[in-house]
Amino acid sequence: DIQMTQSPSTLSASVGDRVIITCRASQSSSRWLAWYQQKPGKAPKLLIYQASSLQDGVPSRFSGSGSGTEFTLTISSLQPDDFASYYCQQYHSHPYTFGEGTKLEIK
Amino acid sequence: QVRLEQSGPEVKKPGASVKVSCKTSGYTFTSYGVTWVRQAPGQGLEWMGWISPFNGDTKYVDKMKDRVTMSTDTSTSTAYLEVKSLTFDDTAVYFCARDARGDELLHWGQGTLVTVSS
C-alpha cells in the first residue's frame, strides 16, 4: 500500500497569508493525487485533481504541484472561508489512501 | 444535478451488522464507480473500498475485506455498504462518493453516522 504523509498536521495562519501543505507518498503515485477540503460536519470537497488541475468552481488562490512522491497544496492568500482541514489522496494504486490531514487554524 | 443521498444514523451493538445505503440521481449510475470512505470521530479519512455498478467489480482495503461487502442495485441506482462483526472502532461517519473523470472523488453523500455501543 502507498502511505501518504502530510505536513504539518496543524497550521496556524492569518487572513492574507500564503500557506503550503506538503504530502509525501511512500512510493510514486505519478500525478494521481487529489486534494480535498473538509469543514466540520460536512463531506470533503474536491479542490485539485491530477496533482495540479483546479476543479471547476474552486478559487484560483488554490494551486497544486508535484509528481512522483512529493506534492504541495498552496493557498496564495488565505481567506476566512479557507480555515478547514485538508487531505491529500493518491489514486494511483488500490487502496487509494489518504493523508492524515492538515488542520488550518486562525492565528 | 448529481446527488448522493445516504440513509440515516444507526446505533448497533458490538458483533452486529449494519447496512448503509447511498441512493444516487442525476447521472447514469452504471457509468461511474462508487467509493466508500469513513471517518472516526475527530480522525482523518479512511478509504474503505470501491465498486463498479457496471459490472460489480470491487476493491476493498485489506484490513476490512473479511467484514465488508459493497453492492449495488442498478434498478434503483443505489449503492450499499454492509459491515459485519462491528466493534467500537467501527464508530464513524460513513460517506459514499462518486468518481469524477478519473478516480478522484467529486460528488459525496452527506454521510451516515454509525455508532457502535453496548
Tab-separated table of N, CA, C and O in Angstrom, chain B:
chain	number	residue	atom	x	y	z
B	1	GLN	N	-28.953	17.727	-11.336
B	1	GLN	CA	-27.623	17.733	-10.762
B	1	GLN	C	-27.365	16.402	-10.061
B	1	GLN	O	-28.293	15.702	-9.668
B	2	VAL	N	-26.090	16.075	-9.924
B	2	VAL	CA	-25.713	14.824	-9.286
B	2	VAL	C	-26.007	14.894	-7.794
B	2	VAL	O	-25.659	15.869	-7.128
B	3	ARG	N	-26.671	13.846	-7.282
B	3	ARG	CA	-26.961	13.775	-5.855
B	3	ARG	C	-26.699	12.370	-5.344
B	3	ARG	O	-26.980	11.377	-6.027
B	4	LEU	N	-26.138	12.305	-4.136
B	4	LEU	CA	-25.971	11.044	-3.435
B	4	LEU	C	-26.616	11.226	-2.067
B	4	LEU	O	-26.160	12.043	-1.265
B	5	GLU	N	-27.691	10.486	-1.830
B	5	GLU	CA	-28.471	10.627	-0.610
B	5	GLU	C	-28.313	9.360	0.237
B	5	GLU	O	-28.718	8.275	-0.165
B	6	GLN	N	-27.722	9.515	1.420
B	6	GLN	CA	-27.444	8.347	2.260
B	6	GLN	C	-28.545	8.113	3.283
B	6	GLN	O	-29.300	9.020	3.647
B	7	SER	N	-28.585	6.891	3.784
B	7	SER	CA	-29.562	6.522	4.812
B	7	SER	C	-29.189	7.162	6.152
B	7	SER	O	-28.102	7.722	6.310
B	8	GLY	N	-30.105	7.058	7.099
B	8	GLY	CA	-29.983	7.771	8.349
B	8	GLY	C	-29.052	7.110	9.358
B	8	GLY	O	-28.534	6.013	9.130
B	9	PRO	N	-28.841	7.773	10.498
B	9	PRO	CA	-27.913	7.267	11.507
B	9	PRO	C	-28.352	5.920	12.073
B	9	PRO	O	-29.543	5.606	12.102
B	10	GLU	N	-27.360	5.162	12.504
B	10	GLU	CA	-27.581	3.820	13.039
B	10	GLU	C	-26.867	3.679	14.378
B	10	GLU	O	-25.770	4.217	14.562
B	11	VAL	N	-27.479	2.951	15.280
B	11	VAL	CA	-26.828	2.568	16.528
B	11	VAL	C	-26.872	1.045	16.597
B	11	VAL	O	-27.948	0.445	16.484
B	12	LYS	N	-25.720	0.441	16.750
B	12	LYS	CA	-25.620	-1.016	16.737
B	12	LYS	C	-24.803	-1.496	17.935
B	12	LYS	O	-23.950	-0.772	18.450
B	13	LYS	N	-25.059	-2.734	18.320
B	13	LYS	CA	-24.279	-3.344	19.392
B	13	LYS	C	-23.059	-4.043	18.802
B	13	LYS	O	-23.065	-4.441	17.619
B	14	PRO	N	-22.009	-4.179	19.602
B	14	PRO	CA	-20.834	-4.927	19.112
B	14	PRO	C	-21.235	-6.308	18.621
B	14	PRO	O	-22.077	-6.984	19.233
B	15	GLY	N	-20.650	-6.710	17.502
B	15	GLY	CA	-20.956	-8.010	16.912
B	15	GLY	C	-22.067	-7.974	15.889
B	15	GLY	O	-22.222	-8.929	15.116
B	16	ALA	N	-22.838	-6.900	15.878
B	16	ALA	CA	-23.932	-6.783	14.921
B	16	ALA	C	-23.411	-6.357	13.551
B	16	ALA	O	-22.214	-6.121	13.357
B	17	SER	N	-24.335	-6.262	12.604
B	17	SER	CA	-24.022	-5.786	11.252
B	17	SER	C	-24.812	-4.515	10.978
B	17	SER	O	-25.854	-4.264	11.605
B	18	VAL	N	-24.314	-3.741	10.020
B	18	VAL	CA	-25.025	-2.541	9.589
B	18	VAL	C	-24.961	-2.469	8.073
B	18	VAL	O	-23.967	-2.890	7.462
B	19	LYS	N	-26.039	-1.970	7.471
B	19	LYS	CA	-26.064	-1.784	6.019
B	19	LYS	C	-26.483	-0.348	5.740
B	19	LYS	O	-27.572	0.081	6.144
B	20	VAL	N	-25.608	0.386	5.077
B	20	VAL	CA	-25.825	1.787	4.749
B	20	VAL	C	-26.131	1.888	3.257
B	20	VAL	O	-25.464	1.243	2.437
B	21	SER	N	-27.104	2.709	2.915
B	21	SER	CA	-27.454	2.878	1.505
B	21	SER	C	-27.066	4.264	1.003
B	21	SER	O	-26.937	5.221	1.780
B	22	CYS	N	-26.891	4.346	-0.299
B	22	CYS	CA	-26.472	5.578	-0.974
B	22	CYS	C	-27.263	5.654	-2.274
B	22	CYS	O	-26.908	4.993	-3.262
B	23	LYS	N	-28.349	6.415	-2.265
B	23	LYS	CA	-29.211	6.497	-3.454
B	23	LYS	C	-28.729	7.642	-4.325
B	23	LYS	O	-28.623	8.790	-3.860
B	24	THR	N	-28.455	7.341	-5.585
B	24	THR	CA	-27.892	8.331	-6.488
B	24	THR	C	-28.931	8.818	-7.488
B	24	THR	O	-29.916	8.126	-7.772
B	25	SER	N	-28.701	10.004	-8.011
B	25	SER	CA	-29.565	10.557	-9.059
B	25	SER	C	-28.781	11.594	-9.840
B	25	SER	O	-27.736	12.072	-9.391
B	26	GLY	N	-29.294	11.922	-11.015
B	26	GLY	CA	-28.701	12.989	-11.810
B	26	GLY	C	-27.618	12.551	-12.776
B	26	GLY	O	-26.990	13.402	-13.418
B	27	TYR	N	-27.377	11.242	-12.864
B	27	TYR	CA	-26.381	10.752	-13.817
B	27	TYR	C	-26.671	9.280	-14.097
B	27	TYR	O	-27.497	8.660	-13.423
B	28	THR	N	-25.963	8.730	-15.071
B	28	THR	CA	-26.116	7.310	-15.398
B	28	THR	C	-25.326	6.486	-14.388
B	28	THR	O	-24.092	6.517	-14.371
B	29	PHE	N	-26.048	5.757	-13.548
B	29	PHE	CA	-25.460	5.069	-12.404
B	29	PHE	C	-24.337	4.120	-12.796
B	29	PHE	O	-23.313	4.037	-12.109
B	30	THR	N	-24.498	3.443	-13.905
B	30	THR	CA	-23.517	2.422	-14.290
B	30	THR	C	-22.260	3.001	-14.933
B	30	THR	O	-21.330	2.262	-15.260
B	31	SER	N	-22.206	4.314	-15.100
B	31	SER	CA	-21.061	4.934	-15.770
B	31	SER	C	-19.936	5.351	-14.828
B	31	SER	O	-18.848	5.715	-15.298
B	32	TYR	N	-20.173	5.309	-13.535
B	32	TYR	CA	-19.165	5.782	-12.584
B	32	TYR	C	-19.100	4.843	-11.380
B	32	TYR	O	-20.128	4.356	-10.899
B	33	GLY	N	-17.894	4.656	-10.862
B	33	GLY	CA	-17.725	3.865	-9.658
B	33	GLY	C	-18.200	4.608	-8.423
B	33	GLY	O	-18.347	5.827	-8.417
B	34	VAL	N	-18.467	3.828	-7.371
B	34	VAL	CA	-18.850	4.387	-6.073
B	34	VAL	C	-17.814	3.939	-5.046
B	34	VAL	O	-17.470	2.755	-4.957
B	35	THR	N	-17.315	4.898	-4.329
B	35	THR	CA	-16.311	4.667	-3.284
B	35	THR	C	-16.939	4.895	-1.916
B	35	THR	O	-17.821	5.742	-1.768
B	36	TRP	N	-16.475	4.120	-0.945
B	36	TRP	CA	-16.898	4.322	0.446
B	36	TRP	C	-15.691	4.748	1.273
B	36	TRP	O	-14.623	4.129	1.190
B	37	VAL	N	-15.892	5.794	2.053
B	37	VAL	CA	-14.857	6.390	2.898
B	37	VAL	C	-15.455	6.542	4.287
B	37	VAL	O	-16.626	6.908	4.413
B	38	ARG	N	-14.675	6.282	5.321
B	38	ARG	CA	-15.207	6.512	6.661
B	38	ARG	C	-14.303	7.436	7.451
B	38	ARG	O	-13.120	7.615	7.118
B	39	GLN	N	-14.867	8.021	8.490
B	39	GLN	CA	-14.145	8.977	9.317
B	39	GLN	C	-14.574	8.799	10.764
B	39	GLN	O	-15.712	9.122	11.116
B	40	ALA	N	-13.676	8.251	11.577
B	40	ALA	CA	-13.945	8.107	13.002
B	40	ALA	C	-13.972	9.484	13.654
B	40	ALA	O	-13.389	10.445	13.117
B	41	PRO	N	-14.643	9.621	14.793
B	41	PRO	CA	-14.755	10.933	15.442
B	41	PRO	C	-13.400	11.593	15.661
B	41	PRO	O	-12.488	10.996	16.243
B	42	GLY	N	-13.260	12.819	15.155
B	42	GLY	CA	-12.022	13.576	15.334
B	42	GLY	C	-10.829	13.067	14.562
B	42	GLY	O	-9.709	13.550	14.751
B	43	GLN	N	-11.056	12.100	13.670
B	43	GLN	CA	-9.948	11.491	12.927
B	43	GLN	C	-9.999	11.848	11.444
B	43	GLN	O	-10.876	12.589	11.001
B	44	GLY	N	-9.057	11.289	10.687
B	44	GLY	CA	-8.977	11.569	9.268
B	44	GLY	C	-9.847	10.651	8.437
B	44	GLY	O	-10.640	9.853	8.947
B	45	LEU	N	-9.681	10.765	7.140
B	45	LEU	CA	-10.477	9.999	6.184
B	45	LEU	C	-9.808	8.655	5.908
B	45	LEU	O	-8.589	8.572	5.765
B	46	GLU	N	-10.619	7.619	5.825
B	46	GLU	CA	-10.112	6.270	5.553
B	46	GLU	C	-10.846	5.688	4.345
B	46	GLU	O	-12.071	5.525	4.388
B	47	TRP	N	-10.110	5.390	3.300
B	47	TRP	CA	-10.691	4.762	2.105
B	47	TRP	C	-10.997	3.306	2.422
B	47	TRP	O	-10.132	2.556	2.877
B	48	MET	N	-12.249	2.912	2.203
B	48	MET	CA	-12.674	1.549	2.520
B	48	MET	C	-12.734	0.646	1.296
B	48	MET	O	-12.444	-0.551	1.386
B	49	GLY	N	-13.135	1.224	0.175
B	49	GLY	CA	-13.266	0.376	-0.999
B	49	GLY	C	-14.067	1.054	-2.093
B	49	GLY	O	-14.535	2.187	-1.953
B	50	TRP	N	-14.223	0.334	-3.186
B	50	TRP	CA	-14.834	0.872	-4.412
B	50	TRP	C	-15.611	-0.242	-5.086
B	50	TRP	O	-15.242	-1.430	-5.013
B	51	ILE	N	-16.710	0.152	-5.753
B	51	ILE	CA	-17.469	-0.815	-6.528
B	51	ILE	C	-17.841	-0.205	-7.861
B	51	ILE	O	-18.159	1.002	-7.944
B	52	SER	N	-17.825	-1.015	-8.888
B	52	SER	CA	-18.296	-0.615	-10.194
B	52	SER	C	-19.749	-1.050	-10.356
B	52	SER	O	-20.019	-2.264	-10.386
B	53	PRO	N	-20.682	-0.119	-10.463
B	53	PRO	CA	-22.073	-0.510	-10.707
B	53	PRO	C	-22.262	-1.147	-12.089
B	53	PRO	O	-23.260	-1.821	-12.322
B	54	PHE	N	-21.275	-0.953	-12.975
B	54	PHE	CA	-21.393	-1.503	-14.331
B	54	PHE	C	-21.289	-3.020	-14.329
B	54	PHE	O	-22.097	-3.716	-14.940
B	55	ASN	N	-20.246	-3.531	-13.610
B	55	ASN	CA	-20.046	-4.978	-13.646
B	55	ASN	C	-19.898	-5.617	-12.266
B	55	ASN	O	-19.647	-6.816	-12.166
B	56	GLY	N	-20.025	-4.829	-11.222
B	56	GLY	CA	-19.949	-5.364	-9.866
B	56	GLY	C	-18.542	-5.577	-9.338
B	56	GLY	O	-18.375	-6.073	-8.222
B	57	ASP	N	-17.516	-5.223	-10.103
B	57	ASP	CA	-16.149	-5.350	-9.608
B	57	ASP	C	-15.988	-4.552	-8.319
B	57	ASP	O	-16.538	-3.463	-8.186
B	58	THR	N	-15.217	-5.106	-7.399
B	58	THR	CA	-14.969	-4.430	-6.128
B	58	THR	C	-13.484	-4.417	-5.798
B	58	THR	O	-12.717	-5.283	-6.241
B	59	LYS	N	-13.095	-3.419	-5.032
B	59	LYS	CA	-11.768	-3.331	-4.440
B	59	LYS	C	-11.990	-2.968	-2.975
B	59	LYS	O	-12.666	-1.987	-2.696
B	60	TYR	N	-11.421	-3.749	-2.049
B	60	TYR	CA	-11.585	-3.472	-0.627
B	60	TYR	C	-10.217	-3.251	0.004
B	60	TYR	O	-9.217	-3.846	-0.415
B	61	VAL	N	-10.203	-2.412	1.053
B	61	VAL	CA	-8.973	-2.293	1.824
B	61	VAL	C	-8.758	-3.608	2.570
B	61	VAL	O	-9.720	-4.209	3.085
B	62	ASP	N	-7.526	-4.072	2.595
B	62	ASP	CA	-7.235	-5.406	3.140
B	62	ASP	C	-7.727	-5.590	4.571
B	62	ASP	O	-8.281	-6.636	4.915
B	63	LYS	N	-7.570	-4.557	5.401
B	63	LYS	CA	-7.862	-4.730	6.827
B	63	LYS	C	-9.339	-4.981	7.096
B	63	LYS	O	-9.701	-5.437	8.165
B	64	MET	N	-10.197	-4.673	6.127
B	64	MET	CA	-11.634	-4.826	6.359
B	64	MET	C	-12.294	-5.821	5.398
B	64	MET	O	-13.503	-6.049	5.502
B	65	LYS	N	-11.520	-6.397	4.479
B	65	LYS	CA	-12.167	-7.140	3.399
B	65	LYS	C	-12.946	-8.359	3.884
B	65	LYS	O	-13.856	-8.825	3.188
B	66	ASP	N	-12.626	-8.882	5.053
B	66	ASP	CA	-13.374	-10.030	5.572
B	66	ASP	C	-14.708	-9.628	6.194
B	66	ASP	O	-15.553	-10.486	6.469
B	67	ARG	N	-14.900	-8.333	6.442
B	67	ARG	CA	-16.114	-7.879	7.146
B	67	ARG	C	-16.984	-6.955	6.306
B	67	ARG	O	-18.081	-6.580	6.736
B	68	VAL	N	-16.493	-6.534	5.146
B	68	VAL	CA	-17.185	-5.524	4.355
B	68	VAL	C	-17.710	-6.127	3.049
B	68	VAL	O	-17.007	-6.911	2.398
B	69	THR	N	-18.927	-5.756	2.700
B	69	THR	CA	-19.484	-6.114	1.398
B	69	THR	C	-20.087	-4.865	0.770
B	69	THR	O	-20.909	-4.180	1.408
B	70	MET	N	-19.658	-4.553	-0.437
B	70	MET	CA	-20.249	-3.457	-1.200
B	70	MET	C	-21.082	-4.052	-2.316
B	70	MET	O	-20.658	-5.034	-2.950
B	71	SER	N	-22.229	-3.458	-2.559
B	71	SER	CA	-23.125	-3.959	-3.591
B	71	SER	C	-23.880	-2.790	-4.207
B	71	SER	O	-23.821	-1.660	-3.704
B	72	THR	N	-24.550	-3.070	-5.315
B	72	THR	CA	-25.363	-2.042	-5.964
B	72	THR	C	-26.670	-2.651	-6.452
B	72	THR	O	-26.763	-3.867	-6.670
B	73	ASP	N	-27.657	-1.808	-6.610
B	73	ASP	CA	-28.934	-2.173	-7.230
B	73	ASP	C	-29.132	-1.205	-8.380
B	73	ASP	O	-29.478	-0.036	-8.166
B	74	THR	N	-28.910	-1.680	-9.598
B	74	THR	CA	-28.984	-0.777	-10.745
B	74	THR	C	-30.428	-0.351	-11.035
B	74	THR	O	-30.648	0.685	-11.648
B	75	SER	N	-31.400	-1.129	-10.562
B	75	SER	CA	-32.794	-0.753	-10.817
B	75	SER	C	-33.207	0.487	-10.029
B	75	SER	O	-34.133	1.204	-10.414
B	76	THR	N	-32.516	0.748	-8.930
B	76	THR	CA	-32.833	1.923	-8.108
B	76	THR	C	-31.650	2.886	-8.003
B	76	THR	O	-31.719	3.866	-7.262
B	77	SER	N	-30.569	2.599	-8.748
B	77	SER	CA	-29.371	3.458	-8.732
B	77	SER	C	-28.853	3.676	-7.306
B	77	SER	O	-28.512	4.802	-6.913
B	78	THR	N	-28.817	2.598	-6.554
B	78	THR	CA	-28.431	2.680	-5.146
B	78	THR	C	-27.229	1.777	-4.879
B	78	THR	O	-27.183	0.642	-5.364
B	79	ALA	N	-26.295	2.306	-4.117
B	79	ALA	CA	-25.153	1.525	-3.664
B	79	ALA	C	-25.324	1.217	-2.184
B	79	ALA	O	-25.958	1.983	-1.441
B	80	TYR	N	-24.755	0.092	-1.775
B	80	TYR	CA	-24.872	-0.342	-0.391
B	80	TYR	C	-23.504	-0.712	0.175
B	80	TYR	O	-22.653	-1.243	-0.533
B	81	LEU	N	-23.348	-0.438	1.467
B	81	LEU	CA	-22.171	-0.869	2.215
B	81	LEU	C	-22.661	-1.645	3.426
B	81	LEU	O	-23.449	-1.130	4.222
B	82	GLU	N	-22.208	-2.887	3.558
B	82	GLU	CA	-22.520	-3.683	4.732
B	82	GLU	C	-21.232	-3.971	5.485
B	82	GLU	O	-20.237	-4.379	4.891
B	83	VAL	N	-21.263	-3.734	6.774
B	83	VAL	CA	-20.130	-4.045	7.646
B	83	VAL	C	-20.616	-5.017	8.719
B	83	VAL	O	-21.606	-4.735	9.410
B	84	LYS	N	-19.938	-6.153	8.826
B	84	LYS	CA	-20.336	-7.189	9.791
B	84	LYS	C	-19.410	-7.146	11.013
B	84	LYS	O	-18.370	-6.498	11.006
B	85	SER	N	-19.818	-7.885	12.037
B	85	SER	CA	-18.993	-8.057	13.250
B	85	SER	C	-18.455	-6.721	13.744
B	85	SER	O	-17.256	-6.541	13.950
B	86	LEU	N	-19.361	-5.777	13.929
B	86	LEU	CA	-18.974	-4.433	14.339
B	86	LEU	C	-18.265	-4.418	15.692
B	86	LEU	O	-18.630	-5.167	16.611
B	87	THR	N	-17.268	-3.551	15.789
B	87	THR	CA	-16.598	-3.277	17.064
B	87	THR	C	-16.717	-1.783	17.356
B	87	THR	O	-17.139	-0.998	16.498
B	88	PHE	N	-16.309	-1.397	18.567
B	88	PHE	CA	-16.378	0.013	18.932
B	88	PHE	C	-15.571	0.874	17.942
B	88	PHE	O	-15.907	2.020	17.665
B	89	ASP	N	-14.489	0.317	17.398
B	89	ASP	CA	-13.635	1.050	16.455
B	89	ASP	C	-14.317	1.338	15.123
B	89	ASP	O	-13.791	2.096	14.309
B	90	ASP	N	-15.463	0.728	14.889
B	90	ASP	CA	-16.201	0.997	13.647
B	90	ASP	C	-17.119	2.203	13.782
B	90	ASP	O	-17.787	2.592	12.810
B	91	THR	N	-17.197	2.793	14.970
B	91	THR	CA	-17.967	4.023	15.143
B	91	THR	C	-17.347	5.109	14.271
B	91	THR	O	-16.167	5.448	14.418
B	92	ALA	N	-18.144	5.633	13.356
B	92	ALA	CA	-17.605	6.575	12.365
B	92	ALA	C	-18.751	7.138	11.534
B	92	ALA	O	-19.869	6.615	11.544
B	93	VAL	N	-18.438	8.187	10.800
B	93	VAL	CA	-19.315	8.647	9.720
B	93	VAL	C	-18.857	7.948	8.451
B	93	VAL	O	-17.661	7.973	8.123
B	94	TYR	N	-19.794	7.335	7.759
B	94	TYR	CA	-19.512	6.614	6.522
B	94	TYR	C	-20.042	7.443	5.349
B	94	TYR	O	-21.210	7.830	5.340
B	95	PHE	N	-19.153	7.728	4.390
B	95	PHE	CA	-19.505	8.516	3.213
B	95	PHE	C	-19.470	7.629	1.967
B	95	PHE	O	-18.558	6.811	1.811
B	96	CYS	N	-20.422	7.842	1.074
B	96	CYS	CA	-20.282	7.327	-0.285
B	96	CYS	C	-19.868	8.501	-1.171
B	96	CYS	O	-20.158	9.667	-0.862
B	97	ALA	N	-19.169	8.193	-2.247
B	97	ALA	CA	-18.703	9.242	-3.148
B	97	ALA	C	-18.631	8.686	-4.562
B	97	ALA	O	-18.401	7.482	-4.758
B	98	ARG	N	-18.798	9.573	-5.523
B	98	ARG	CA	-18.757	9.160	-6.925
B	98	ARG	C	-17.493	9.638	-7.585
B	98	ARG	O	-17.037	10.777	-7.350
B	99	ASP	N	-16.937	8.757	-8.421
B	99	ASP	CA	-15.771	9.136	-9.214
B	99	ASP	C	-16.082	10.359	-10.069
B	99	ASP	O	-17.232	10.596	-10.450
B	100	ALA	N	-15.037	11.086	-10.401
B	100	ALA	CA	-15.153	12.164	-11.391
B	100	ALA	C	-14.661	11.615	-12.734
B	100	ALA	O	-14.955	10.501	-13.092
B	101	ARG	N	-13.889	12.376	-13.441
B	101	ARG	CA	-13.370	11.940	-14.740
B	101	ARG	C	-12.320	10.853	-14.557
B	101	ARG	O	-12.201	9.944	-15.345
B	102	GLY	N	-11.576	10.950	-13.507
B	102	GLY	CA	-10.649	9.894	-13.128
B	102	GLY	C	-11.200	9.225	-11.901
B	102	GLY	O	-12.411	9.092	-11.759
B	103	ASP	N	-10.380	8.831	-10.973
B	103	ASP	CA	-10.848	8.217	-9.738
B	103	ASP	C	-10.886	9.199	-8.570
B	103	ASP	O	-11.098	8.795	-7.427
B	104	GLU	N	-10.658	10.494	-8.856
B	104	GLU	CA	-10.822	11.471	-7.785
B	104	GLU	C	-12.303	11.585	-7.445
B	104	GLU	O	-13.167	11.308	-8.286
B	105	LEU	N	-12.613	11.968	-6.223
B	105	LEU	CA	-13.982	11.906	-5.708
B	105	LEU	C	-14.613	13.286	-5.744
B	105	LEU	O	-14.295	14.158	-4.937
B	106	LEU	N	-15.522	13.463	-6.687
B	106	LEU	CA	-16.108	14.783	-6.918
B	106	LEU	C	-17.421	14.977	-6.179
B	106	LEU	O	-17.693	16.043	-5.642
B	107	HIS	N	-18.259	13.952	-6.165
B	107	HIS	CA	-19.580	14.075	-5.570
B	107	HIS	C	-19.665	13.161	-4.356
B	107	HIS	O	-19.290	11.984	-4.435
B	108	TRP	N	-20.173	13.710	-3.264
B	108	TRP	CA	-20.215	12.991	-1.987
B	108	TRP	C	-21.630	12.954	-1.421
B	108	TRP	O	-22.398	13.914	-1.597
B	109	GLY	N	-21.934	11.886	-0.715
B	109	GLY	CA	-23.127	11.863	0.095
B	109	GLY	C	-22.922	12.700	1.351
B	109	GLY	O	-21.813	13.166	1.626
B	110	GLN	N	-23.986	12.832	2.119
B	110	GLN	CA	-23.916	13.689	3.309
B	110	GLN	C	-23.296	12.982	4.513
B	110	GLN	O	-23.003	13.612	5.518
B	111	GLY	N	-23.097	11.680	4.377
B	111	GLY	CA	-22.510	10.916	5.482
B	111	GLY	C	-23.576	10.256	6.339
B	111	GLY	O	-24.680	10.786	6.507
B	112	THR	N	-23.251	9.091	6.863
B	112	THR	CA	-24.132	8.349	7.770
B	112	THR	C	-23.343	8.006	9.023
B	112	THR	O	-22.308	7.341	8.943
B	113	LEU	N	-23.816	8.462	10.163
B	113	LEU	CA	-23.149	8.151	11.424
B	113	LEU	C	-23.573	6.773	11.899
B	113	LEU	O	-24.770	6.507	12.077
B	114	VAL	N	-22.592	5.907	12.065
B	114	VAL	CA	-22.832	4.588	12.650
B	114	VAL	C	-22.146	4.577	14.018
B	114	VAL	O	-20.936	4.788	14.119
B	115	THR	N	-22.933	4.355	15.045
B	115	THR	CA	-22.416	4.312	16.403
B	115	THR	C	-22.509	2.881	16.911
B	115	THR	O	-23.580	2.268	16.849
B	116	VAL	N	-21.384	2.363	17.387
B	116	VAL	CA	-21.371	1.026	17.974
B	116	VAL	C	-21.277	1.215	19.483
B	116	VAL	O	-20.308	1.769	19.997
B	117	SER	N	-22.312	0.769	20.153
B	117	SER	CA	-22.395	0.996	21.591
B	117	SER	C	-23.097	-0.175	22.265
B	117	SER	O	-24.084	-0.700	21.725
B	118	SER	N	-22.593	-0.554	23.423
B	118	SER	CA	-23.230	-1.643	24.163
B	118	SER	C	-24.364	-1.113	25.050
B	118	SER	O	-25.099	-1.892	25.645
